[in-house]
Amino acid sequence: MTELLHTDEHDSPKWQQGELIEVEITDLSDTGDGVGRFYSRVVFVPDTVPGDRAVVRLLHVKPKYAHAKLHSLSQPSPHRIRPSCIVADKCGGCQWQHISYEYQLEAKRNQVIQALERIGGFVHPPVDPVLRAPSALSYRNKSTYPVGKSATGQVQAGYYQKGSHQLVNLNQCPVQDARLNPLLAQVKQDIHTSQWQVYNERRHTGQIRHLSLRIGRRTGEMLLTIIVKDWNLPGIEKLSATWLKNFPGLVGVCLNRNSDRTNAIFGNETRCVAGTSYLREEFAGLEFQVRPDTFFQVYTETAEALLQEIQKELNLQGQEVIVDAYCGIGTLTLPLAKQVRNITGLEVQAEAVEQAILNARNNNINNVTFVVGAVEKLLPHPDIQPDIVLLDPPRKGCALDVIESLRRKQPPRIVYVSCKVATLARDLKLLCADGMYTITRIQPADFFPQTAHVEAAAILVLSASGKGI
């Protein structure tokens, strides 16, 4: 039995892989792991909560920090709860099912504050309480699962086990919209019965790679997409017709081909096998068409709530000119268009712009223009002189050219919607350099309950001292 290392400061403990040590968890990392200290060293421990006193086994050891695995609890935190999911301790889909929802919200606000202070250099940033989700479970309008086979040959689908490439088989998932659960179970069973070959990543053989399920939270329409290595699935048309018949909410079955050796889920080509190639969703009083590979926020209601906070803060009067950078299919562009003189959406993906134009036409919105191209190339154009710029970049944040263009143009107001607070803090530091912009409000929102992810919208105003710099 490995001897337990105590934290008496007079000891000279070993610091090596396999040792058991006892730590008190005092914080959460931005990836969701508990953080404790052993002497002057930092220990990261998944499945722990601030307030836990835990015995942990060291796994990956560096001179000043280590990653460890929970061995046992000496004293559980008051914020610890029983997970809703029976495989929560194995599945990599969620990190925080063992943490009370109230504390999740507190931790996410702290995550935003810490990033702004440590990375951005801001003192006492104006971070509001996190917009809580209407429900901490059964919220995801999209789930995408890798497909595999068990040792006995049964078709499996689920998320990968934490820290591994081993599938945790699921017939239902407590964080996805519950209406998708019966469809997931049936499709898995029918793939097994059809004897289609499951993709083998190592050998690059087989057909079925992933299952993607979407649902319109407001409409109840469902869309099933099977990601395949090639189109050869005998009997798929007949089986798809059966699915449409047996699941009244299912409006379409699609195949997406990804023939590359890659970790990317979707390929570039999608075919509709039965029904329609999209589902309809209602968002902010508008109707959107959402296709298999469309980016659309996974928590419809919380995304709406954040939009409402942005609208409240902007207090639009009907004469404003807005540029929506990284506009996607117009999810934020189109609701704002109803309140301004005109709005221009910039988006690098041509397919997303096609959908945005279609969504504008379907909602009779005529004061919006969508342009295909990289934001860093389009934004500097001299004809673009907006009153407000809305930024909603991917996780990597804004390119430096975008920040420099904004500092040259100096729009009176900027709204920065971020899905990664580290890059948000980095970019806000650059925008606010020399006092050019002032942050008036930062509103975090919980788009991903049971995980460490947090969205945030920052409102920036051009400072009087910043003009002309």
GROMACS .gro file of C-alpha atoms in nm:
model
  469
    1MET     CA    1   0.000   0.000   0.000
    2THR     CA    2   0.133   0.343  -0.094
    3GLU     CA    3   0.201   0.562   0.208
    4LEU     CA    4  -0.013   0.875   0.239
    5LEU     CA    5   0.192   1.194   0.229
    6HIS     CA    6   0.082   1.457   0.479
    7THR     CA    7   0.132   1.830   0.448
    8ASP     CA    8   0.329   1.897   0.764
    9GLU     CA    9   0.568   2.174   0.665
   10HIS     CA   10   0.857   1.994   0.845
   11ASP     CA   11   0.820   1.687   0.624
   12SER     CA   12   1.020   1.641   0.305
   13PRO     CA   13   0.757   1.463   0.096
   14LYS     CA   14   0.821   1.275  -0.224
   15TRP     CA   15   0.676   1.442  -0.532
   16GLN     CA   16   0.641   1.167  -0.786
   17GLN     CA   17   0.389   0.978  -0.993
   18GLY     CA   18   0.177   0.727  -0.801
   19GLU     CA   19   0.205   0.890  -0.458
   20LEU     CA   20  -0.105   0.956  -0.247
   21ILE     CA   21  -0.127   1.303  -0.094
   22GLU     CA   22  -0.400   1.493   0.089
   23VAL     CA   23  -0.500   1.838  -0.035
   24GLU     CA   24  -0.772   2.094   0.027
   25ILE     CA   25  -0.944   2.211  -0.289
   26THR     CA   26  -0.966   2.591  -0.293
   27ASP     CA   27  -1.047   2.687  -0.652
   28LEU     CA   28  -1.157   2.564  -0.995
   29SER     CA   29  -0.947   2.591  -1.310
   30ASP     CA   30  -1.086   2.724  -1.638
   31THR     CA   31  -1.103   2.363  -1.760
   32GLY     CA   32  -1.319   2.264  -1.463
   33ASP     CA   33  -1.065   2.080  -1.248
   34GLY     CA   34  -1.040   2.141  -0.875
   35VAL     CA   35  -0.724   2.325  -0.768
   36GLY     CA   36  -0.536   2.254  -0.446
   37ARG     CA   37  -0.188   2.318  -0.307
   38PHE     CA   38   0.069   2.080  -0.163
   39TYR     CA   39   0.339   2.291  -0.004
   40SER     CA   40   0.413   2.550  -0.276
   41ARG     CA   41   0.302   2.323  -0.558
   42VAL     CA   42  -0.031   2.331  -0.743
   43VAL     CA   43  -0.237   2.014  -0.786
   44PHE     CA   44  -0.520   1.986  -1.043
   45VAL     CA   45  -0.786   1.726  -0.957
   46PRO     CA   46  -1.093   1.651  -1.172
   47ASP     CA   47  -1.422   1.564  -0.997
   48THR     CA   48  -1.347   1.781  -0.693
   49VAL     CA   49  -1.509   2.096  -0.554
   50PRO     CA   50  -1.372   2.390  -0.354
   51GLY     CA   51  -1.421   2.291   0.008
   52ASP     CA   52  -1.332   1.926  -0.052
   53ARG     CA   53  -1.051   1.778   0.154
   54ALA     CA   54  -0.935   1.490  -0.060
   55VAL     CA   55  -0.680   1.215  -0.087
   56VAL     CA   56  -0.552   1.218  -0.446
   57ARG     CA   57  -0.306   1.011  -0.647
   58LEU     CA   58  -0.042   1.201  -0.843
   59LEU     CA   59  -0.047   1.115  -1.214
   60HIS     CA   60   0.150   1.366  -1.421
   61VAL     CA   61   0.412   1.537  -1.210
   62LYS     CA   62   0.611   1.850  -1.294
   63PRO     CA   63   0.844   2.046  -1.063
   64LYS     CA   64   0.582   2.305  -0.965
   65TYR     CA   65   0.250   2.138  -1.044
   66ALA     CA   66   0.085   1.802  -1.097
   67HIS     CA   67  -0.234   1.648  -1.228
   68ALA     CA   68  -0.394   1.397  -0.995
   69LYS     CA   69  -0.690   1.162  -0.966
   70LEU     CA   70  -0.939   1.163  -0.681
   71HIS     CA   71  -0.876   0.864  -0.455
   72SER     CA   72  -1.112   0.935  -0.164
   73LEU     CA   73  -1.280   1.222   0.018
   74SER     CA   74  -1.166   1.301   0.370
   75GLN     CA   75  -1.430   1.572   0.397
   76PRO     CA   76  -1.677   1.662   0.119
   77SER     CA   77  -1.747   2.022   0.025
   78PRO     CA   78  -2.086   2.174   0.113
   79HIS     CA   79  -2.113   2.254  -0.259
   80ARG     CA   80  -2.089   1.885  -0.358
   81ILE     CA   81  -2.407   1.709  -0.478
   82ARG     CA   82  -2.499   1.369  -0.621
   83PRO     CA   83  -2.469   1.378  -1.004
   84SER     CA   84  -2.786   1.338  -1.210
   85CYS     CA   85  -2.611   1.105  -1.454
   86ILE     CA   86  -2.503   0.751  -1.364
   87VAL     CA   87  -2.187   0.779  -1.578
   88ALA     CA   88  -2.093   1.134  -1.474
   89ASP     CA   89  -1.770   1.012  -1.311
   90LYS     CA   90  -1.659   0.853  -1.640
   91CYS     CA   91  -1.811   1.054  -1.924
   92GLY     CA   92  -1.614   1.349  -2.060
   93GLY     CA   93  -1.924   1.537  -2.172
   94CYS     CA   94  -1.971   1.721  -1.840
   95GLN     CA   95  -1.720   1.829  -1.576
   96TRP     CA   96  -1.946   1.970  -1.302
   97GLN     CA   97  -2.244   1.742  -1.239
   98HIS     CA   98  -2.111   1.690  -0.887
   99ILE     CA   99  -2.125   2.067  -0.813
  100SER     CA  100  -2.441   2.247  -0.701
  101TYR     CA  101  -2.581   2.475  -0.969
  102GLU     CA  102  -2.564   2.784  -0.748
  103TYR     CA  103  -2.193   2.728  -0.696
  104GLN     CA  104  -2.141   2.664  -1.069
  105LEU     CA  105  -2.273   3.016  -1.136
  106GLU     CA  106  -2.046   3.164  -0.871
  107ALA     CA  107  -1.746   2.977  -1.011
  108LYS     CA  108  -1.816   3.098  -1.364
  109ARG     CA  109  -1.836   3.461  -1.254
  110ASN     CA  110  -1.505   3.417  -1.071
  111GLN     CA  111  -1.356   3.264  -1.386
  112VAL     CA  112  -1.445   3.579  -1.583
  113ILE     CA  113  -1.312   3.810  -1.312
  114GLN     CA  114  -0.986   3.618  -1.278
  115ALA     CA  115  -0.922   3.619  -1.653
  116LEU     CA  116  -0.984   3.993  -1.678
  117GLU     CA  117  -0.758   4.064  -1.382
  118ARG     CA  118  -0.474   3.822  -1.464
  119ILE     CA  119  -0.470   3.840  -1.844
  120GLY     CA  120  -0.632   4.177  -1.910
  121GLY     CA  121  -0.478   4.363  -1.618
  122PHE     CA  122  -0.812   4.519  -1.522
  123VAL     CA  123  -0.874   4.624  -1.162
  124HIS     CA  124  -1.222   4.548  -1.025
  125PRO     CA  125  -1.377   4.473  -1.369
  126PRO     CA  126  -1.753   4.539  -1.376
  127VAL     CA  127  -1.869   4.177  -1.399
  128ASP     CA  128  -2.238   4.116  -1.329
  129PRO     CA  129  -2.376   3.794  -1.179
  130VAL     CA  130  -2.405   3.517  -1.437
  131LEU     CA  131  -2.734   3.492  -1.624
  132ARG     CA  132  -2.866   3.163  -1.491
  133ALA     CA  133  -3.007   2.903  -1.726
  134PRO     CA  134  -3.381   2.828  -1.703
  135SER     CA  135  -3.283   2.465  -1.643
  136ALA     CA  136  -2.946   2.311  -1.561
  137LEU     CA  137  -3.044   1.986  -1.738
  138SER     CA  138  -3.215   1.880  -2.062
  139TYR     CA  139  -3.109   2.198  -2.243
  140ARG     CA  140  -2.882   2.111  -2.536
  141ASN     CA  141  -3.049   2.155  -2.875
  142LYS     CA  142  -2.760   1.974  -3.045
  143SER     CA  143  -2.556   1.666  -2.953
  144THR     CA  144  -2.289   1.497  -3.163
  145TYR     CA  145  -2.164   1.153  -3.063
  146PRO     CA  146  -1.877   0.941  -3.196
  147VAL     CA  147  -1.985   0.587  -3.283
  148GLY     CA  148  -1.798   0.271  -3.186
  149LYS     CA  149  -1.842  -0.097  -3.104
  150SER     CA  150  -1.828  -0.279  -2.774
  151ALA     CA  151  -1.618  -0.588  -2.711
  152THR     CA  152  -1.928  -0.796  -2.788
  153GLY     CA  153  -1.993  -0.616  -3.119
  154GLN     CA  154  -2.280  -0.393  -3.003
  155VAL     CA  155  -2.298  -0.049  -3.168
  156GLN     CA  156  -2.225   0.226  -2.919
  157ALA     CA  157  -2.252   0.604  -2.921
  158GLY     CA  158  -2.159   0.848  -2.650
  159TYR     CA  159  -1.886   1.078  -2.527
  160TYR     CA  160  -1.528   0.978  -2.467
  161GLN     CA  161  -1.421   0.883  -2.118
  162LYS     CA  162  -1.231   1.157  -1.939
  163GLY     CA  163  -0.870   1.169  -2.053
  164SER     CA  164  -0.908   0.879  -2.297
  165HIS     CA  165  -1.038   0.773  -2.636
  166GLN     CA  166  -1.268   0.512  -2.483
  167LEU     CA  167  -1.639   0.555  -2.554
  168VAL     CA  168  -1.888   0.581  -2.269
  169ASN     CA  169  -2.203   0.432  -2.421
  170LEU     CA  170  -2.521   0.638  -2.379
  171ASN     CA  171  -2.885   0.568  -2.457
  172GLN     CA  172  -2.983   0.901  -2.308
  173CYS     CA  173  -2.801   1.210  -2.188
  174PRO     CA  174  -2.938   1.429  -1.908
  175VAL     CA  175  -2.806   1.753  -2.058
  176GLN     CA  176  -2.947   1.711  -2.409
  177ASP     CA  177  -3.310   1.794  -2.481
  178ALA     CA  178  -3.497   1.489  -2.349
  179ARG     CA  179  -3.698   1.464  -2.673
  180LEU     CA  180  -3.379   1.347  -2.848
  181ASN     CA  181  -3.321   1.049  -2.619
  182PRO     CA  182  -3.562   0.799  -2.782
  183LEU     CA  183  -3.425   0.886  -3.126
  184LEU     CA  184  -3.067   0.826  -3.013
  185ALA     CA  185  -3.149   0.483  -2.869
  186GLN     CA  186  -3.345   0.372  -3.177
  187VAL     CA  187  -3.088   0.488  -3.431
  188LYS     CA  188  -2.811   0.302  -3.247
  189GLN     CA  189  -3.015  -0.016  -3.247
  190ASP     CA  190  -3.103   0.016  -3.616
  191ILE     CA  191  -2.741   0.076  -3.715
  192HIS     CA  192  -2.653  -0.246  -3.534
  193THR     CA  193  -2.933  -0.438  -3.707
  194SER     CA  194  -2.845  -0.299  -4.051
  195GLN     CA  195  -2.492  -0.438  -4.014
  196TRP     CA  196  -2.334  -0.117  -4.144
  197GLN     CA  197  -1.969  -0.109  -4.048
  198VAL     CA  198  -1.863   0.130  -3.773
  199TYR     CA  199  -1.564   0.347  -3.858
  200ASN     CA  200  -1.227   0.236  -3.723
  201GLU     CA  201  -1.014   0.544  -3.667
  202ARG     CA  202  -0.682   0.359  -3.651
  203ARG     CA  203  -0.736   0.157  -3.970
  204HIS     CA  204  -0.949   0.417  -4.152
  205THR     CA  205  -1.203   0.148  -4.236
  206GLY     CA  206  -1.579   0.122  -4.189
  207GLN     CA  207  -1.856   0.371  -4.252
  208ILE     CA  208  -2.039   0.523  -3.954
  209ARG     CA  209  -1.830   0.789  -3.780
  210HIS     CA  210  -2.066   1.013  -3.578
  211LEU     CA  211  -2.431   1.077  -3.506
  212SER     CA  212  -2.553   1.437  -3.486
  213LEU     CA  213  -2.897   1.517  -3.340
  214ARG     CA  214  -3.057   1.862  -3.341
  215ILE     CA  215  -3.390   1.992  -3.218
  216GLY     CA  216  -3.575   2.320  -3.240
  217ARG     CA  217  -3.647   2.396  -2.876
  218ARG     CA  218  -3.954   2.602  -2.970
  219THR     CA  219  -4.076   2.408  -3.273
  220GLY     CA  220  -3.990   2.053  -3.162
  221GLU     CA  221  -3.855   1.976  -3.508
  222MET     CA  222  -3.566   1.726  -3.507
  223LEU     CA  223  -3.288   1.669  -3.758
  224LEU     CA  224  -3.072   1.356  -3.770
  225THR     CA  225  -2.735   1.353  -3.947
  226ILE     CA  226  -2.513   1.046  -3.985
  227ILE     CA  227  -2.150   1.130  -4.056
  228VAL     CA  228  -2.004   0.865  -4.286
  229LYS     CA  229  -1.674   0.789  -4.461
  230ASP     CA  230  -1.855   0.750  -4.796
  231TRP     CA  231  -2.209   0.743  -4.927
  232ASN     CA  232  -2.245   0.363  -4.952
  233LEU     CA  233  -2.509   0.278  -4.690
  234PRO     CA  234  -2.740   0.011  -4.837
  235GLY     CA  235  -3.100   0.056  -4.724
  236ILE     CA  236  -3.055   0.404  -4.575
  237GLU     CA  237  -3.351   0.550  -4.768
  238LYS     CA  238  -3.592   0.285  -4.640
  239LEU     CA  239  -3.466   0.311  -4.283
  240SER     CA  240  -3.485   0.692  -4.294
  241ALA     CA  241  -3.847   0.674  -4.404
  242THR     CA  242  -3.919   0.447  -4.106
  243TRP     CA  243  -3.754   0.694  -3.867
  244LEU     CA  244  -3.962   0.981  -4.008
  245LYS     CA  245  -4.277   0.775  -3.962
  246ASN     CA  246  -4.197   0.660  -3.608
  247PHE     CA  247  -4.074   0.995  -3.479
  248PRO     CA  248  -4.329   1.265  -3.570
  249GLY     CA  249  -4.092   1.546  -3.469
  250LEU     CA  250  -3.820   1.422  -3.705
  251VAL     CA  251  -3.830   1.639  -4.019
  252GLY     CA  252  -3.513   1.527  -4.195
  253VAL     CA  253  -3.239   1.264  -4.218
  254CYS     CA  254  -2.908   1.365  -4.373
  255LEU     CA  255  -2.573   1.208  -4.451
  256ASN     CA  256  -2.253   1.407  -4.419
  257ARG     CA  257  -1.941   1.268  -4.583
  258ASN     CA  258  -1.606   1.296  -4.409
  259SER     CA  259  -1.355   1.072  -4.586
  260ASP     CA  260  -1.043   1.227  -4.433
  261ARG     CA  261  -0.822   1.097  -4.155
  262THR     CA  262  -0.907   1.378  -3.918
  263ASN     CA  263  -1.050   1.466  -3.578
  264ALA     CA  264  -1.291   1.707  -3.744
  265ILE     CA  265  -1.647   1.577  -3.719
  266PHE     CA  266  -1.817   1.716  -4.029
  267GLY     CA  267  -1.696   1.695  -4.387
  268ASN     CA  268  -1.775   1.949  -4.660
  269GLU     CA  269  -2.066   1.771  -4.829
  270THR     CA  270  -2.412   1.693  -4.690
  271ARG     CA  271  -2.698   1.510  -4.863
  272CYS     CA  272  -3.058   1.493  -4.749
  273VAL     CA  273  -3.179   1.132  -4.756
  274ALA     CA  274  -3.539   1.191  -4.643
  275GLY     CA  275  -3.751   1.490  -4.543
  276THR     CA  276  -3.585   1.832  -4.533
  277SER     CA  277  -3.219   1.932  -4.494
  278TYR     CA  278  -3.297   2.174  -4.212
  279LEU     CA  279  -3.515   2.226  -3.908
  280ARG     CA  280  -3.697   2.544  -3.812
  281GLU     CA  281  -3.627   2.719  -3.484
  282GLU     CA  282  -3.782   3.031  -3.332
  283PHE     CA  283  -3.539   3.277  -3.177
  284ALA     CA  284  -3.611   3.630  -3.055
  285GLY     CA  285  -3.946   3.632  -3.232
  286LEU     CA  286  -3.794   3.527  -3.566
  287GLU     CA  287  -3.779   3.197  -3.753
  288PHE     CA  288  -3.442   3.048  -3.847
  289GLN     CA  289  -3.351   2.756  -4.068
  290VAL     CA  290  -3.082   2.543  -3.902
  291ARG     CA  291  -2.892   2.285  -4.106
  292PRO     CA  292  -2.675   1.994  -3.987
  293ASP     CA  293  -2.349   2.190  -3.973
  294THR     CA  294  -2.492   2.534  -3.893
  295PHE     CA  295  -2.345   2.708  -3.590
  296PHE     CA  296  -2.634   2.790  -3.357
  297GLN     CA  297  -2.603   2.839  -2.981
  298VAL     CA  298  -2.682   2.511  -2.805
  299TYR     CA  299  -2.895   2.675  -2.535
  300THR     CA  300  -3.166   2.869  -2.718
  301GLU     CA  301  -3.326   3.031  -2.413
  302THR     CA  302  -3.004   3.154  -2.252
  303ALA     CA  303  -2.882   3.295  -2.584
  304GLU     CA  304  -3.208   3.489  -2.605
  305ALA     CA  305  -3.165   3.618  -2.251
  306LEU     CA  306  -2.815   3.745  -2.330
  307LEU     CA  307  -2.943   3.915  -2.646
  308GLN     CA  308  -3.209   4.090  -2.439
  309GLU     CA  309  -2.943   4.220  -2.200
  310ILE     CA  310  -2.741   4.353  -2.495
  311GLN     CA  311  -3.049   4.525  -2.639
  312LYS     CA  312  -3.128   4.678  -2.301
  313GLU     CA  313  -2.773   4.809  -2.266
  314LEU     CA  314  -2.759   4.955  -2.618
  315ASN     CA  315  -3.099   5.127  -2.588
  316LEU     CA  316  -3.128   5.148  -2.966
  317GLN     CA  317  -3.322   5.444  -3.108
  318GLY     CA  318  -3.372   5.331  -3.467
  319GLN     CA  319  -3.106   5.542  -3.640
  320GLU     CA  320  -2.794   5.343  -3.552
  321VAL     CA  321  -2.563   5.180  -3.807
  322ILE     CA  322  -2.422   4.846  -3.684
  323VAL     CA  323  -2.158   4.606  -3.811
  324ASP     CA  324  -2.199   4.248  -3.686
  325ALA     CA  325  -1.859   4.081  -3.724
  326TYR     CA  326  -1.852   3.701  -3.727
  327CYS     CA  327  -2.229   3.708  -3.788
  328GLY     CA  328  -2.285   3.341  -3.879
  329ILE     CA  329  -2.641   3.280  -3.999
  330GLY     CA  330  -2.758   3.612  -3.855
  331THR     CA  331  -2.865   3.489  -3.512
  332LEU     CA  332  -2.788   3.826  -3.353
  333THR     CA  333  -2.790   4.035  -3.671
  334LEU     CA  334  -3.155   3.987  -3.759
  335PRO     CA  335  -3.313   4.061  -3.417
  336LEU     CA  336  -3.102   4.381  -3.392
  337ALA     CA  337  -3.192   4.483  -3.750
  338LYS     CA  338  -3.549   4.545  -3.638
  339GLN     CA  339  -3.425   4.825  -3.408
  340VAL     CA  340  -3.169   5.014  -3.621
  341ARG     CA  341  -3.134   5.200  -3.951
  342ASN     CA  342  -2.919   4.929  -4.108
  343ILE     CA  343  -2.681   4.652  -4.013
  344THR     CA  344  -2.404   4.474  -4.203
  345GLY     CA  345  -2.302   4.118  -4.121
  346LEU     CA  346  -1.949   3.998  -4.195
  347GLU     CA  347  -1.880   3.624  -4.212
  348VAL     CA  348  -1.601   3.414  -4.365
  349GLN     CA  349  -1.817   3.105  -4.433
  350ALA     CA  350  -2.011   3.142  -4.757
  351GLU     CA  351  -2.263   2.875  -4.657
  352ALA     CA  352  -2.349   3.062  -4.337
  353VAL     CA  353  -2.403   3.383  -4.535
  354GLU     CA  354  -2.637   3.199  -4.774
  355GLN     CA  355  -2.843   3.089  -4.474
  356ALA     CA  356  -2.833   3.439  -4.323
  357ILE     CA  357  -2.969   3.591  -4.645
  358LEU     CA  358  -3.241   3.325  -4.657
  359ASN     CA  359  -3.334   3.386  -4.292
  360ALA     CA  360  -3.355   3.762  -4.355
  361ARG     CA  361  -3.582   3.706  -4.655
  362ASN     CA  362  -3.804   3.460  -4.467
  363ASN     CA  363  -3.851   3.716  -4.189
  364ASN     CA  364  -3.910   4.011  -4.425
  365ILE     CA  365  -3.605   4.199  -4.297
  366ASN     CA  366  -3.471   4.434  -4.564
  367ASN     CA  367  -3.227   4.667  -4.387
  368VAL     CA  368  -2.947   4.413  -4.356
  369THR     CA  369  -2.652   4.332  -4.581
  370PHE     CA  370  -2.437   4.021  -4.549
  371VAL     CA  371  -2.083   4.009  -4.688
  372VAL     CA  372  -1.863   3.699  -4.732
  373GLY     CA  373  -1.503   3.737  -4.623
  374ALA     CA  374  -1.257   3.742  -4.336
  375VAL     CA  375  -1.343   4.010  -4.081
  376GLU     CA  376  -0.983   4.133  -4.069
  377LYS     CA  377  -0.999   4.205  -4.444
  378LEU     CA  378  -1.352   4.350  -4.460
  379LEU     CA  379  -1.359   4.569  -4.150
  380PRO     CA  380  -1.088   4.818  -4.264
  381HIS     CA  381  -1.292   4.917  -4.574
  382PRO     CA  382  -1.344   5.296  -4.572
  383ASP     CA  383  -1.719   5.261  -4.638
  384ILE     CA  384  -1.762   5.082  -4.305
  385GLN     CA  385  -1.813   5.354  -4.043
  386PRO     CA  386  -2.053   5.207  -3.785
  387ASP     CA  387  -2.195   5.353  -3.465
  388ILE     CA  388  -2.174   5.011  -3.302
  389VAL     CA  389  -1.961   4.706  -3.377
  390LEU     CA  390  -2.076   4.367  -3.251
  391LEU     CA  391  -1.797   4.110  -3.218
  392ASP     CA  392  -1.879   3.741  -3.172
  393PRO     CA  393  -1.555   3.563  -3.270
  394PRO     CA  394  -1.466   3.194  -3.234
  395ARG     CA  395  -1.276   3.071  -2.928
  396LYS     CA  396  -0.943   3.199  -3.059
  397GLY     CA  397  -1.075   3.555  -3.034
  398CYS     CA  398  -1.016   3.842  -3.277
  399ALA     CA  399  -0.720   3.862  -3.511
  400LEU     CA  400  -0.482   4.145  -3.424
  401ASP     CA  401  -0.576   4.317  -3.752
  402VAL     CA  402  -0.937   4.339  -3.631
  403ILE     CA  403  -0.833   4.506  -3.306
  404GLU     CA  404  -0.608   4.752  -3.489
  405SER     CA  405  -0.885   4.835  -3.737
  406LEU     CA  406  -1.128   4.906  -3.452
  407ARG     CA  407  -0.876   5.134  -3.283
  408ARG     CA  408  -0.834   5.327  -3.608
  409LYS     CA  409  -1.206   5.357  -3.681
  410GLN     CA  410  -1.303   5.418  -3.317
  411PRO     CA  411  -1.673   5.328  -3.332
  412PRO     CA  412  -1.852   5.491  -3.035
  413ARG     CA  413  -1.960   5.153  -2.894
  414ILE     CA  414  -1.841   4.793  -2.916
  415VAL     CA  415  -2.019   4.481  -2.792
  416TYR     CA  416  -1.786   4.183  -2.759
  417VAL     CA  417  -1.958   3.845  -2.712
  418SER     CA  418  -1.709   3.577  -2.615
  419CYS     CA  419  -1.712   3.200  -2.566
  420LYS     CA  420  -1.362   3.195  -2.412
  421VAL     CA  421  -1.282   3.444  -2.139
  422ALA     CA  422  -0.903   3.416  -2.181
  423THR     CA  423  -0.915   3.554  -2.535
  424LEU     CA  424  -1.182   3.805  -2.431
  425ALA     CA  425  -0.948   3.942  -2.163
  426ARG     CA  426  -0.658   3.953  -2.408
  427ASP     CA  427  -0.857   4.145  -2.670
  428LEU     CA  428  -1.019   4.386  -2.423
  429LYS     CA  429  -0.674   4.475  -2.292
  430LEU     CA  430  -0.573   4.577  -2.645
  431LEU     CA  431  -0.894   4.767  -2.716
  432CYS     CA  432  -0.875   4.958  -2.389
  433ALA     CA  433  -0.503   5.040  -2.415
  434ASP     CA  434  -0.419   5.409  -2.360
  435GLY     CA  435  -0.768   5.463  -2.223
  436MET     CA  436  -0.926   5.453  -2.569
  437TYR     CA  437  -1.222   5.240  -2.461
  438THR     CA  438  -1.388   5.194  -2.124
  439ILE     CA  439  -1.569   4.877  -2.019
  440THR     CA  440  -1.907   4.975  -1.879
  441ARG     CA  441  -2.047   4.627  -1.816
  442ILE     CA  442  -1.963   4.261  -1.856
  443GLN     CA  443  -2.254   4.019  -1.852
  444PRO     CA  444  -2.165   3.648  -1.825
  445ALA     CA  445  -2.426   3.393  -1.928
  446ASP     CA  446  -2.454   3.020  -1.863
  447PHE     CA  447  -2.489   2.858  -2.204
  448PHE     CA  448  -2.339   2.526  -2.084
  449PRO     CA  449  -2.463   2.416  -1.738
  450GLN     CA  450  -2.270   2.122  -1.587
  451THR     CA  451  -1.952   2.231  -1.767
  452ALA     CA  452  -1.681   2.490  -1.703
  453HIS     CA  453  -1.768   2.688  -2.017
  454VAL     CA  454  -1.904   3.040  -1.979
  455GLU     CA  455  -2.009   3.306  -2.231
  456ALA     CA  456  -1.975   3.676  -2.162
  457ALA     CA  457  -2.078   3.999  -2.334
  458ALA     CA  458  -1.863   4.307  -2.273
  459ILE     CA  459  -1.994   4.656  -2.346
  460LEU     CA  460  -1.727   4.909  -2.442
  461VAL     CA  461  -1.768   5.285  -2.488
  462LEU     CA  462  -1.521   5.514  -2.663
  463SER     CA  463  -1.367   5.738  -2.400
  464ALA     CA  464  -1.358   6.113  -2.448
  465SER     CA  465  -0.984   6.092  -2.393
  466GLY     CA  466  -0.957   5.816  -2.650
  467LYS     CA  467  -1.077   6.017  -2.951
  468GLY     CA  468  -0.808   6.124  -3.186
  469ILE     CA  469  -0.538   5.896  -3.045
   0.00000   0.00000   0.00000
